[in-house]
mmCIF file of C-alpha atoms and ligand atoms in Angstrom:
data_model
loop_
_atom_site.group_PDB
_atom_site.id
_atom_site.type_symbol
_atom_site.label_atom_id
_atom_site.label_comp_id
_atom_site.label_asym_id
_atom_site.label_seq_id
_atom_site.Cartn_x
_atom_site.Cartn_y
_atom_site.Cartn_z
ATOM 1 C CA UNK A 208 54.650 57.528 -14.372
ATOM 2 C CA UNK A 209 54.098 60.400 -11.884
ATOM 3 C CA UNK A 210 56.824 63.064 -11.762
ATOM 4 C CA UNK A 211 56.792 64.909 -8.421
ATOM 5 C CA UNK A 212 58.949 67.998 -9.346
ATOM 6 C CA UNK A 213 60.778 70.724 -7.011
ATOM 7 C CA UNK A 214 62.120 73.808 -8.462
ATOM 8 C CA UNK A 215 59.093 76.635 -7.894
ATOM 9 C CA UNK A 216 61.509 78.569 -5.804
ATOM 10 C CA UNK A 217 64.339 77.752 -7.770
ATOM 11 C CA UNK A 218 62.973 79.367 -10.883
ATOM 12 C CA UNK A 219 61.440 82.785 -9.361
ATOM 13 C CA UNK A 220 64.527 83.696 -7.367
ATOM 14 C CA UNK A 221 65.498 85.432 -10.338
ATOM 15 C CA UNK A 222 62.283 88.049 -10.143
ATOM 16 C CA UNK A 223 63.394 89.071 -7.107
ATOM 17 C CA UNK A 224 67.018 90.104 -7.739
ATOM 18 C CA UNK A 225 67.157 92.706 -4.833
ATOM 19 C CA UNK A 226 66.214 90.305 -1.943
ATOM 20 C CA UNK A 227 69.456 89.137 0.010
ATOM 21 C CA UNK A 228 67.525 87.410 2.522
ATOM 22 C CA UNK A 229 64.802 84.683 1.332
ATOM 23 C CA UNK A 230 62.179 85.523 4.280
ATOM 24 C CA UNK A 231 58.836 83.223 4.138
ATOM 25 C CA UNK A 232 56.809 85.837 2.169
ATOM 26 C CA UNK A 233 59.713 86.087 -0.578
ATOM 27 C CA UNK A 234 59.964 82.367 -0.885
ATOM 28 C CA UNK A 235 56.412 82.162 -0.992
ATOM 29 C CA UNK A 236 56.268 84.973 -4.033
ATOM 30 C CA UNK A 237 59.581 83.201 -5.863
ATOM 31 C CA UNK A 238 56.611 79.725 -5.904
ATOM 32 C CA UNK A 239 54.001 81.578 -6.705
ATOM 33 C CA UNK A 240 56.015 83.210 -9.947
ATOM 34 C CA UNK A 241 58.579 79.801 -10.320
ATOM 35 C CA UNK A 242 55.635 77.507 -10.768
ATOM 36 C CA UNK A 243 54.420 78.482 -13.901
ATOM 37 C CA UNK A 244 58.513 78.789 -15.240
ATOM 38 C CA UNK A 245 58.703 75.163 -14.204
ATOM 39 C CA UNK A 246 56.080 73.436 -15.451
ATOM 40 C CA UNK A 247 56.924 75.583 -18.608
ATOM 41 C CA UNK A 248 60.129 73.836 -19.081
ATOM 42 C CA UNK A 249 58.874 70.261 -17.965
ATOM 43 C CA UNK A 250 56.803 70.748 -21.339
ATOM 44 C CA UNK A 251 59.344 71.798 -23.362
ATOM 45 C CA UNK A 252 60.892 68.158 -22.408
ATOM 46 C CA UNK A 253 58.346 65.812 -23.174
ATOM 47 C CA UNK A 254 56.187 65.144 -26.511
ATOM 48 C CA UNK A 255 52.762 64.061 -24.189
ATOM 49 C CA UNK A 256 50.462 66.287 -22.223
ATOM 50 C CA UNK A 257 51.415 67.058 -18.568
ATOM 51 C CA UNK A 258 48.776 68.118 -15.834
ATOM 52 C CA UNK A 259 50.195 70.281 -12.690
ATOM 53 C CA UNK A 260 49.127 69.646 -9.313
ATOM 54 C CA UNK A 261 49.439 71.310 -6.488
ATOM 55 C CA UNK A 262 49.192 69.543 -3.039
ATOM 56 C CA UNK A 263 49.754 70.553 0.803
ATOM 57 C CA UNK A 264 49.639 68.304 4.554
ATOM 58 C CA UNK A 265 45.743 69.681 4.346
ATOM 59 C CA UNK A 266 44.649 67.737 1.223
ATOM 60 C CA UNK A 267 46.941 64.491 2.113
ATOM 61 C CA UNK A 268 45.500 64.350 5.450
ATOM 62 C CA UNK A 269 42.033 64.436 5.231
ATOM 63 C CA UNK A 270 40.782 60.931 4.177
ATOM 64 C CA UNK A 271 38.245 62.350 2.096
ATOM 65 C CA UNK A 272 40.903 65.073 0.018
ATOM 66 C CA UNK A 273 43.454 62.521 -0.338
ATOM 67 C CA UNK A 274 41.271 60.023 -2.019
ATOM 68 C CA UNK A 275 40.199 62.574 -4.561
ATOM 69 C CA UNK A 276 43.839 63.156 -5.229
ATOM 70 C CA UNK A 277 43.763 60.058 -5.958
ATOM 71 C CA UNK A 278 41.385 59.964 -7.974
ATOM 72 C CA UNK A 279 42.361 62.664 -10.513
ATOM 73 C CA UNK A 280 45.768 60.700 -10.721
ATOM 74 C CA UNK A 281 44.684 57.618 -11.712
ATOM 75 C CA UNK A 282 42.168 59.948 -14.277
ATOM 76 C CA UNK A 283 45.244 61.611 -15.691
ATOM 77 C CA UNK A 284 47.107 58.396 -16.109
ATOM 78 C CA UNK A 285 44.036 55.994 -17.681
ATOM 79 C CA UNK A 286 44.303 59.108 -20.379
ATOM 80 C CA UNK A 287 47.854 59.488 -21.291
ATOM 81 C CA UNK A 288 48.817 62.855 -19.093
ATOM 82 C CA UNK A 289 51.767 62.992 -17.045
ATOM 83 C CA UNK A 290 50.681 64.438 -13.674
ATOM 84 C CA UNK A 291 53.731 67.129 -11.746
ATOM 85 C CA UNK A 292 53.002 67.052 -8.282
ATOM 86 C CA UNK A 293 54.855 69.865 -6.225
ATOM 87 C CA UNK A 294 53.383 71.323 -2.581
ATOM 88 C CA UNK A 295 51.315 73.993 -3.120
ATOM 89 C CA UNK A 296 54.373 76.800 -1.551
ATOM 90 C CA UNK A 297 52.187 79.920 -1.882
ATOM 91 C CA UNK A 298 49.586 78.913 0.672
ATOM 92 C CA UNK A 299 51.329 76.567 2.989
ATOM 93 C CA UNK A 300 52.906 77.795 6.640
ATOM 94 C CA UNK A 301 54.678 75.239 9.020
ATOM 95 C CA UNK A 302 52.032 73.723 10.455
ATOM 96 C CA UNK A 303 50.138 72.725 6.472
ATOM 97 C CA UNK A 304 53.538 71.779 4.345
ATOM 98 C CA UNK A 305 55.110 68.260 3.912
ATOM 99 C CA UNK A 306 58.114 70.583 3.745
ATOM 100 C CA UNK A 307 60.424 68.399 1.379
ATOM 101 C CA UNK A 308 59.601 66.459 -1.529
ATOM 102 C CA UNK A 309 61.643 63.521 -1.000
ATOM 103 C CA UNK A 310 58.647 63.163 1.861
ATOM 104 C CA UNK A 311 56.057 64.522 -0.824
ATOM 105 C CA UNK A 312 56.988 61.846 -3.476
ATOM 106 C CA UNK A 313 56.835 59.148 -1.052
ATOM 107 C CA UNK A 314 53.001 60.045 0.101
ATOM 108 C CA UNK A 315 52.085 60.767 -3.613
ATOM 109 C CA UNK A 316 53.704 56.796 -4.616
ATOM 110 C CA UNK A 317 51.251 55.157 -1.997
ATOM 111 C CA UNK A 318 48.404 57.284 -3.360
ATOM 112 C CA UNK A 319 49.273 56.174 -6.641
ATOM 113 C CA UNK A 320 49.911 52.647 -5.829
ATOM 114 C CA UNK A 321 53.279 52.946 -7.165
ATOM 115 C CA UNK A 322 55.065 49.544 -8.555
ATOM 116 C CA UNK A 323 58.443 51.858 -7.545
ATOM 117 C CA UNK A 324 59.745 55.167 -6.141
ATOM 118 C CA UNK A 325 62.451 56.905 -8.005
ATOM 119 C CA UNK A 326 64.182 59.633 -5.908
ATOM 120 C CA UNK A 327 66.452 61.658 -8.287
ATOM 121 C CA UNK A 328 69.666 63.674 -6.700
ATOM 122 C CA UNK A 329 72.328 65.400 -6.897
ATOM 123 C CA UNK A 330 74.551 62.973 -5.432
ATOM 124 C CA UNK A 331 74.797 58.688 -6.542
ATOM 125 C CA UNK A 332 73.082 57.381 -3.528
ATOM 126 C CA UNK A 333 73.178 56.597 0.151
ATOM 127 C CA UNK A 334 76.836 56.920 1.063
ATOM 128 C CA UNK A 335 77.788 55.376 4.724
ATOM 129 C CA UNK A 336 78.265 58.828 5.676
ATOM 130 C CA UNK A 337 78.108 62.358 3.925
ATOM 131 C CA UNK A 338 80.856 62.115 0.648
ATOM 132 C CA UNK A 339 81.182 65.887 1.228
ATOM 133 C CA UNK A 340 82.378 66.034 4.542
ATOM 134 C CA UNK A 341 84.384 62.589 4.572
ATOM 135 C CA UNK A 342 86.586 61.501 1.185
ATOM 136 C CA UNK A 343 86.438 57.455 2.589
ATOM 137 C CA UNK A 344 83.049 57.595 1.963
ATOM 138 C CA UNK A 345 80.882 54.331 0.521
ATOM 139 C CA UNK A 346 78.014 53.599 -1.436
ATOM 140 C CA UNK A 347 75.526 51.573 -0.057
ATOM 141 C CA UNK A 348 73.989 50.066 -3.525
ATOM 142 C CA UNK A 349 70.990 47.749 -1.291
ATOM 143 C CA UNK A 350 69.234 47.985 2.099
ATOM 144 C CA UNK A 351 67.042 45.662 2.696
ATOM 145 C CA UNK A 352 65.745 47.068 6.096
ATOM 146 C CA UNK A 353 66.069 50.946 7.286
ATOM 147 C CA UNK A 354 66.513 50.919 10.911
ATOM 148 C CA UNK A 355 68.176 53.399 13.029
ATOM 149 C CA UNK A 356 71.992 52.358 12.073
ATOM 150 C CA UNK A 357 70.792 53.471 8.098
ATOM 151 C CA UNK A 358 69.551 56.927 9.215
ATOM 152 C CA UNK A 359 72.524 57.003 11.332
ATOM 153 C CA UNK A 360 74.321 57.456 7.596
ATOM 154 C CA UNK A 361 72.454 60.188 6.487
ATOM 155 C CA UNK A 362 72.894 63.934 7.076
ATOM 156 C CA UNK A 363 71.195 67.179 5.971
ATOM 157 C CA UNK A 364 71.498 68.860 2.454
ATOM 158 C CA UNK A 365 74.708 70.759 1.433
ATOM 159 C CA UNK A 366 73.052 72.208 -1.465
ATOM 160 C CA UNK A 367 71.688 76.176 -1.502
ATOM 161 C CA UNK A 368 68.244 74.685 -3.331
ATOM 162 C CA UNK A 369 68.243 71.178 -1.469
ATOM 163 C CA UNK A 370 66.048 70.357 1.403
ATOM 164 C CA UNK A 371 66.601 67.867 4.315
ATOM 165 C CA UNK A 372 69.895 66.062 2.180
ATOM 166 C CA UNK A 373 69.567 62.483 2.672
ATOM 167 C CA UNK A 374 67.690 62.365 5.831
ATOM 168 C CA UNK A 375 64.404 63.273 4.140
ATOM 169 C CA UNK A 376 65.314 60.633 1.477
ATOM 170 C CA UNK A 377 65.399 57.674 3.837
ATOM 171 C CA UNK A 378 62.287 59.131 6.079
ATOM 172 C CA UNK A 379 60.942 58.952 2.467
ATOM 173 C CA UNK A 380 62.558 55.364 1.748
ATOM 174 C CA UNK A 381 60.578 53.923 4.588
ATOM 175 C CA UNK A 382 57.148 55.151 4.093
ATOM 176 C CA UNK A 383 57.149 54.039 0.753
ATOM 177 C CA UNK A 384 59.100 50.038 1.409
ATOM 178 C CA UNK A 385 56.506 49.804 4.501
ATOM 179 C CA UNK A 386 53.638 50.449 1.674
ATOM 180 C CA UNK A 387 55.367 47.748 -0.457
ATOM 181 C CA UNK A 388 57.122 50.241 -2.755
ATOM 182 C CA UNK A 389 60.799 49.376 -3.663
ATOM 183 C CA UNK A 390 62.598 52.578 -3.544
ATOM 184 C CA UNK A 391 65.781 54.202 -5.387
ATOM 185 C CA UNK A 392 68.073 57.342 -4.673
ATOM 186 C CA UNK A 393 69.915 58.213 -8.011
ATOM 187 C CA UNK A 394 71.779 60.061 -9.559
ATOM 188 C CA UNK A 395 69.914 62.596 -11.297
ATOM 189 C CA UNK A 396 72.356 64.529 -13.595
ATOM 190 C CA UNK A 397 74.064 61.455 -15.336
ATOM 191 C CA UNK A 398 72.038 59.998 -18.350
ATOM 192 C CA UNK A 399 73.450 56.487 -17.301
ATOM 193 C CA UNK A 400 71.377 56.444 -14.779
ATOM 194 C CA UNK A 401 68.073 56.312 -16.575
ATOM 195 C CA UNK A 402 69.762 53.927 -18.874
ATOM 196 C CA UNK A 403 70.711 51.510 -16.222
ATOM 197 C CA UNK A 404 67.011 52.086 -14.537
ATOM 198 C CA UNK A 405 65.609 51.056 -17.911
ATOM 199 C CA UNK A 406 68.020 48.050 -18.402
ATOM 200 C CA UNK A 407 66.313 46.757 -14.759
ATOM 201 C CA UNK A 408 69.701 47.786 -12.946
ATOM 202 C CA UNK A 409 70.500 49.597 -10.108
ATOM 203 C CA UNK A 410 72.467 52.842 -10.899
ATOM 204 C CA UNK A 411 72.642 53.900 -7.323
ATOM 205 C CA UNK A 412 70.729 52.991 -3.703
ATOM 206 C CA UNK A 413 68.127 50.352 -4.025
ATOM 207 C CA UNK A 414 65.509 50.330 -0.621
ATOM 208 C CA UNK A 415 63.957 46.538 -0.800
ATOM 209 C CA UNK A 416 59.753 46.570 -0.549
ATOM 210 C CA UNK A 417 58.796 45.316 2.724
ATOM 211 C CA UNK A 418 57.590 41.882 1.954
ATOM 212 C CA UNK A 419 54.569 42.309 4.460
ATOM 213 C CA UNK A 420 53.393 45.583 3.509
ATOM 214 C CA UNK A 421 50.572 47.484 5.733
ATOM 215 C CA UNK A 422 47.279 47.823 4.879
ATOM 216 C CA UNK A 423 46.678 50.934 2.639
ATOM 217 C CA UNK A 424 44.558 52.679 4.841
ATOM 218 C CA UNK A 425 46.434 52.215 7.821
ATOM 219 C CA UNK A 426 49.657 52.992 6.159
ATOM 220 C CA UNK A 427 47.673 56.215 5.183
ATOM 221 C CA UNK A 428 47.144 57.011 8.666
ATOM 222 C CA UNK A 429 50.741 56.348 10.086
ATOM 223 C CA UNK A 430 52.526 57.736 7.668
ATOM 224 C CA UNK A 431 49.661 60.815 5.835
ATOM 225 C CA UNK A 432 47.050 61.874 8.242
ATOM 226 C CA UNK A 433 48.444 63.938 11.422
ATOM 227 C CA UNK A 434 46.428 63.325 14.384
ATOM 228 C CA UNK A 435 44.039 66.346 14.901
ATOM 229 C CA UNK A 436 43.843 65.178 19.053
ATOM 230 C CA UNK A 437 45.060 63.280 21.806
ATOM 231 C CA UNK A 438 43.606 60.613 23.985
ATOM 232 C CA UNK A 439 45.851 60.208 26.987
ATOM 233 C CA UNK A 440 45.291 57.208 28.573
ATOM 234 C CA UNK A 441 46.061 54.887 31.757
ATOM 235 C CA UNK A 442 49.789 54.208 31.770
ATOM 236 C CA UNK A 443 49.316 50.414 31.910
ATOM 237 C CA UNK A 444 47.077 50.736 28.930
ATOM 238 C CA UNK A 445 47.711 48.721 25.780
ATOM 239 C CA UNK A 446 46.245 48.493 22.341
ATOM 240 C CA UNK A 447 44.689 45.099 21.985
ATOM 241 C CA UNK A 448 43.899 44.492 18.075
ATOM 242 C CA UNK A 449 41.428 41.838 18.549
ATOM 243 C CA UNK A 450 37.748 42.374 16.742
ATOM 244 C CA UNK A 451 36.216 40.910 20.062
ATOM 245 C CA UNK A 452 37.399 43.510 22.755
ATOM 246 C CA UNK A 453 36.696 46.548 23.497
ATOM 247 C CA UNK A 454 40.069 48.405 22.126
ATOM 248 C CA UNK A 455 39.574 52.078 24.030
ATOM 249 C CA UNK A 456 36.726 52.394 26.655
ATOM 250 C CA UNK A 457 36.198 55.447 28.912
ATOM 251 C CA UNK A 458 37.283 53.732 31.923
ATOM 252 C CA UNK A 459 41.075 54.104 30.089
ATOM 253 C CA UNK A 460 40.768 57.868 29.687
ATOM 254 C CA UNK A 461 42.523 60.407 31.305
ATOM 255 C CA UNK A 462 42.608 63.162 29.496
ATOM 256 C CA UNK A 463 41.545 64.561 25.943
ATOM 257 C CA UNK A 464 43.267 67.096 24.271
ATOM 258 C CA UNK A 465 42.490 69.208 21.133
ATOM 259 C CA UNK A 466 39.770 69.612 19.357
ATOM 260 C CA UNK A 467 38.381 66.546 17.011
ATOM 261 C CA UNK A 468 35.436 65.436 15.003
ATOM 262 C CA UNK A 469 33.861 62.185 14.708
ATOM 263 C CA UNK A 470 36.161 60.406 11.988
ATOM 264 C CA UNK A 471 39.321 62.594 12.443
ATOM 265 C CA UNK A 472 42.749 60.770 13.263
ATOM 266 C CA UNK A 473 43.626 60.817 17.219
ATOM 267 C CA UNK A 474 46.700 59.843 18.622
ATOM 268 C CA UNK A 475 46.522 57.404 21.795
ATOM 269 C CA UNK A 476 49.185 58.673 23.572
ATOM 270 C CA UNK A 477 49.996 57.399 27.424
ATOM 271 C CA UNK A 478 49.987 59.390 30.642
ATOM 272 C CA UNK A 479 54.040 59.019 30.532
ATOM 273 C CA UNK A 480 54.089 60.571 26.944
ATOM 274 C CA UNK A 481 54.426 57.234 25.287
ATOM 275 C CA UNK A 482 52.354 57.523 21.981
ATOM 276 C CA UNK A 483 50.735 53.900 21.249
ATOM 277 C CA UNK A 484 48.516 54.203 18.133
ATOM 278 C CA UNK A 485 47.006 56.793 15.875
ATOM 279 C CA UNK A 486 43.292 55.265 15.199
ATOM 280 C CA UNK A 487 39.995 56.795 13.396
ATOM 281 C CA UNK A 488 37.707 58.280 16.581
ATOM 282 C CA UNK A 489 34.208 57.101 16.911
ATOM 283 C CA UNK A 490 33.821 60.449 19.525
ATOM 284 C CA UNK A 491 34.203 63.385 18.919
ATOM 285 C CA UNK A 492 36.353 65.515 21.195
ATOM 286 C CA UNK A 493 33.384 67.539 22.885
ATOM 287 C CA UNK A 494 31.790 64.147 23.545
ATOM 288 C CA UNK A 495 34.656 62.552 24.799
ATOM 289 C CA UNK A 496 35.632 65.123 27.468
ATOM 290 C CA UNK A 497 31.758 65.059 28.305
ATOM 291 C CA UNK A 498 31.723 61.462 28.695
ATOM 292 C CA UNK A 499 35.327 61.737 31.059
ATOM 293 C CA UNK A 500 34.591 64.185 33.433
ATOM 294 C CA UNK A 501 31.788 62.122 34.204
ATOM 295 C CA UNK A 502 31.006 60.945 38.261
ATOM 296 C CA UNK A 503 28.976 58.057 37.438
ATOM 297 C CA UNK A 504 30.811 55.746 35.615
ATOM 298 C CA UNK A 505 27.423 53.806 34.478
ATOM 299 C CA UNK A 506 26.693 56.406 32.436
ATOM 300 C CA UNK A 507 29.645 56.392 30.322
ATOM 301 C CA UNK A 508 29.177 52.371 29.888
ATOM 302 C CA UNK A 509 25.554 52.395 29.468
ATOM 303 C CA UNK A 510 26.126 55.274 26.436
ATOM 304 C CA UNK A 511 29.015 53.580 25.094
ATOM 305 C CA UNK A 512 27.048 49.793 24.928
ATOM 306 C CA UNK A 513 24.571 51.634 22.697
ATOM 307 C CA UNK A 514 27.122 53.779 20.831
ATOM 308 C CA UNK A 515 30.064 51.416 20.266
ATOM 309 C CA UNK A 516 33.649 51.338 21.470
ATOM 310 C CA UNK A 517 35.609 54.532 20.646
ATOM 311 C CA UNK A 518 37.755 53.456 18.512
ATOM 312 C CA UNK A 519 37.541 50.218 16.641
ATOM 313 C CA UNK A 520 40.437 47.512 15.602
ATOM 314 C CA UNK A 521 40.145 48.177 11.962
ATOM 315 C CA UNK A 522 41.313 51.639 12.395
ATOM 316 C CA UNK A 523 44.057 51.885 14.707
ATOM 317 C CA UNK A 524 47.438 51.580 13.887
ATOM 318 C CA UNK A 525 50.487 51.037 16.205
ATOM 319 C CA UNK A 526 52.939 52.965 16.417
ATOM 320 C CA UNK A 527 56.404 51.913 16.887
ATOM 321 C CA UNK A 528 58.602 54.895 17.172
ATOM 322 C CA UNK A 529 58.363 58.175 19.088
ATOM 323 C CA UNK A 530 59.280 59.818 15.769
ATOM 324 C CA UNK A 531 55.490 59.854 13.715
HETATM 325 N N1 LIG B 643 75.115 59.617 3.768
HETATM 326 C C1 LIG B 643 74.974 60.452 2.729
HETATM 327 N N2 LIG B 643 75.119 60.001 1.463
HETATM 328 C C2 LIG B 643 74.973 60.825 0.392
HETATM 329 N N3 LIG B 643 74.667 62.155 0.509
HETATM 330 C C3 LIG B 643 74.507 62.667 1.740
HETATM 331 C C4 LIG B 643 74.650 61.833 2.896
HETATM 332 N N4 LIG B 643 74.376 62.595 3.977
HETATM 333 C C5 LIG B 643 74.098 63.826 3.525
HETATM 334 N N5 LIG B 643 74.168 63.899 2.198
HETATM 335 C C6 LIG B 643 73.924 65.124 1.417
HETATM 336 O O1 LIG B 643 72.654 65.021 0.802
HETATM 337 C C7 LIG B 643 72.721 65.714 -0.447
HETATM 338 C C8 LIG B 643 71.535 65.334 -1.297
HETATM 339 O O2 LIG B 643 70.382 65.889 -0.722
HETATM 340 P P1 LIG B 643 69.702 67.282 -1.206
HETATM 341 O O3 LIG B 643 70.702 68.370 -1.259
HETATM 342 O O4 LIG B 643 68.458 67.527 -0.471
HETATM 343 O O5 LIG B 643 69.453 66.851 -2.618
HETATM 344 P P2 LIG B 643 68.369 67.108 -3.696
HETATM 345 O O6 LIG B 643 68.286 68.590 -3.816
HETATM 346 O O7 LIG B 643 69.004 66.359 -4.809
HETATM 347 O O8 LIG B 643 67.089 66.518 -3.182
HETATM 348 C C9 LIG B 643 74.067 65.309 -0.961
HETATM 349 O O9 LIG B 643 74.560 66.164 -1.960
HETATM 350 C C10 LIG B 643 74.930 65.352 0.301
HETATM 351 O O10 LIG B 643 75.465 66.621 0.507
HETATM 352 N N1 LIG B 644 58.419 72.789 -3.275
HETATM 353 C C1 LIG B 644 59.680 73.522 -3.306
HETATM 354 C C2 LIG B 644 60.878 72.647 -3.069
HETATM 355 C C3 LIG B 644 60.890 71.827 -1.810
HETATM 356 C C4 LIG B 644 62.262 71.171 -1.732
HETATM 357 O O1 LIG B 644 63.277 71.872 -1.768
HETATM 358 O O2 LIG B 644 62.296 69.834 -1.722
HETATM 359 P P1 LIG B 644 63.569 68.882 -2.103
HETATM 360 O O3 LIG B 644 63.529 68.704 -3.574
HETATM 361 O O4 LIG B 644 63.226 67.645 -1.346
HETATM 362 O O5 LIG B 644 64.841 69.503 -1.659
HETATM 363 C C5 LIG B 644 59.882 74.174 -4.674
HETATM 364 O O6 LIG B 644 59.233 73.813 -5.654
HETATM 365 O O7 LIG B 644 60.741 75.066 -4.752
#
């Protein structure tokens, strides 16, 4: 069991009684002094150690980070602690945070090679639209498939503490069924619940595992890393995955945007804006944009035969919305 726990916020507020507005510094502070309340009444609860962690986007996304996250779960676990996961509010700004921990929860059950994902709410489950805005309302008790007609159900939060309502909850429903991970939104505030969950029923919204799950590490990289550059390429380009060809060679290259190392997750993203595939880069950006603004195209082949292809079909994986 891994318990990835909101509330940091929740439980400072009250330290900062004269603030009418909660600006990003204030929130920030209310973490920073909610953390330790919270984690003080998650022991109170349980008769077994508990271990806090605190993650942001920077530790998931970086290959290396994420699989010593990993690591220190699976250490808590083999010796009977209960590992709280919560983002790590007092450091984060837009551009580091996950954001939500429906989204959170979902990253932290593929690290941990969940058997099962367990989002706990305020509300029963997926409804076919928001109960509080329409009384004729229906819960959905099992999806089998999210596609665009399922987040069509979901809206954002109505709750002063919540964060993305259900949207967040099915964004998190899919990265965790595409990594093989049956998922559930319950109800959090009945005890039935938990007794149901224990008898092997379903109390509320059950998300079926995708029977073909991806491979970890590519799941890791379409759903964990961000891409830290672009590639834009031809717009008749495509993304072959066959070990024999070539998958990206300069003669494909347009453009390269940002700044990347050799390594770091690129997005392959077409001259129209299409984005085809994130992938590992063999380049690095400096080389890359060295290599392209080349005249003589012999040079970039002739470096590339000795250097290898710039990305390779082990570590790209295709993308099939506009959305990651
Ligand atoms: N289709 C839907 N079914 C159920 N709840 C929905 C739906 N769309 C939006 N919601 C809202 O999502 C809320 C749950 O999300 P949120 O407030 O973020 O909860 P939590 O704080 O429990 O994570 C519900 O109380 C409801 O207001
Ligand atoms: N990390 C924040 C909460 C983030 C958040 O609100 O997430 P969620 O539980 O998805 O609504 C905290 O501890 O206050």
């Amino acid at each position: 069991m891994v318990l990835v726990s909101s509330g940091s916020v929740a439980a400072g507020s009250h330290l900062f009684p004269d603030e009418l507005q909660q600006t990003i510094p204030i929130k920030k502070a209310m973490a920073a002094a909610g953390q330790a309340e919270m984690m003080g009444t998650w022991e109170k609860l349980f008769n077994f150690p508990t271990a806090q962690m605190l993650l942001t986007r920077c530790d998931l996304r970086d290959r290396e980070r994420y699989v010593s996250v990993r690591e220190t779960i699976f250490t808590l676990l083999e010796h009977g602690v209960l590992p709280i996961i919560n983002e790590n509010d007092t450091i984060v700004t837009d551009k580091l945070k996950v954001g939500d921990n429906d989204n959170l929860s979902a990253i932290v059950a593929a690290a941990a090679d969940a058997d099962a994902l367990i989002i706990c709410s305020d509300i029963n489950g997926l409804y076919n639209k928001n109960p509080h805005k329409h009384d004729d309302a229906v819960l959905i008790p099992n999806i089998p498939e999210i596609n665009a007609d399922i987040f069509a159900m979901a809206d954002g939060a109505t709750s002063a503490v919540g964060t993305g309502g259900m949207i967040t909850k099915v964004e998190a429903a899919q990265k965790a069924t595409l990594h093989g991970i049956d998922t559930y939104i319950v109800n959090g505030f009945t005890e039935q619940t938990f007794e149901m969950l224990l008898n092997g029923e379903n109390p509320g919204t059950h998300f079926s595992s995708d029977p073909s799950p991806m491979k970890e590490h590519l799941h890791w990289m379409t759903h964990t890393s961000t891409a830290q550059g672009e590639v834009i390429v031809e717009d008749n380009f495509t993304v072959k995955l066959d070990a024999h060809s070539e998958e990206l060679t300069s003669d494909d290259l347009i453009e390269i945007k940002g700044e990347f190392a050799v390594g770091d997750t690129i997005l392959v993203r077409k001259h129209d804006g299409t984005k085809l595939a994130k992938a590992k880069s063999n380049y690095s950006s400096c080389l890359l944009s060295f290599i392209t603004n080349q005249e003589d195209k012999n040079f970039a082949s002739d470096f590339q035969e000795q250097t290898g292809p710039i990305i390779s079909d082990k570590n790209v994986a295709l993308l099939e919305s506009d959305t990651l």
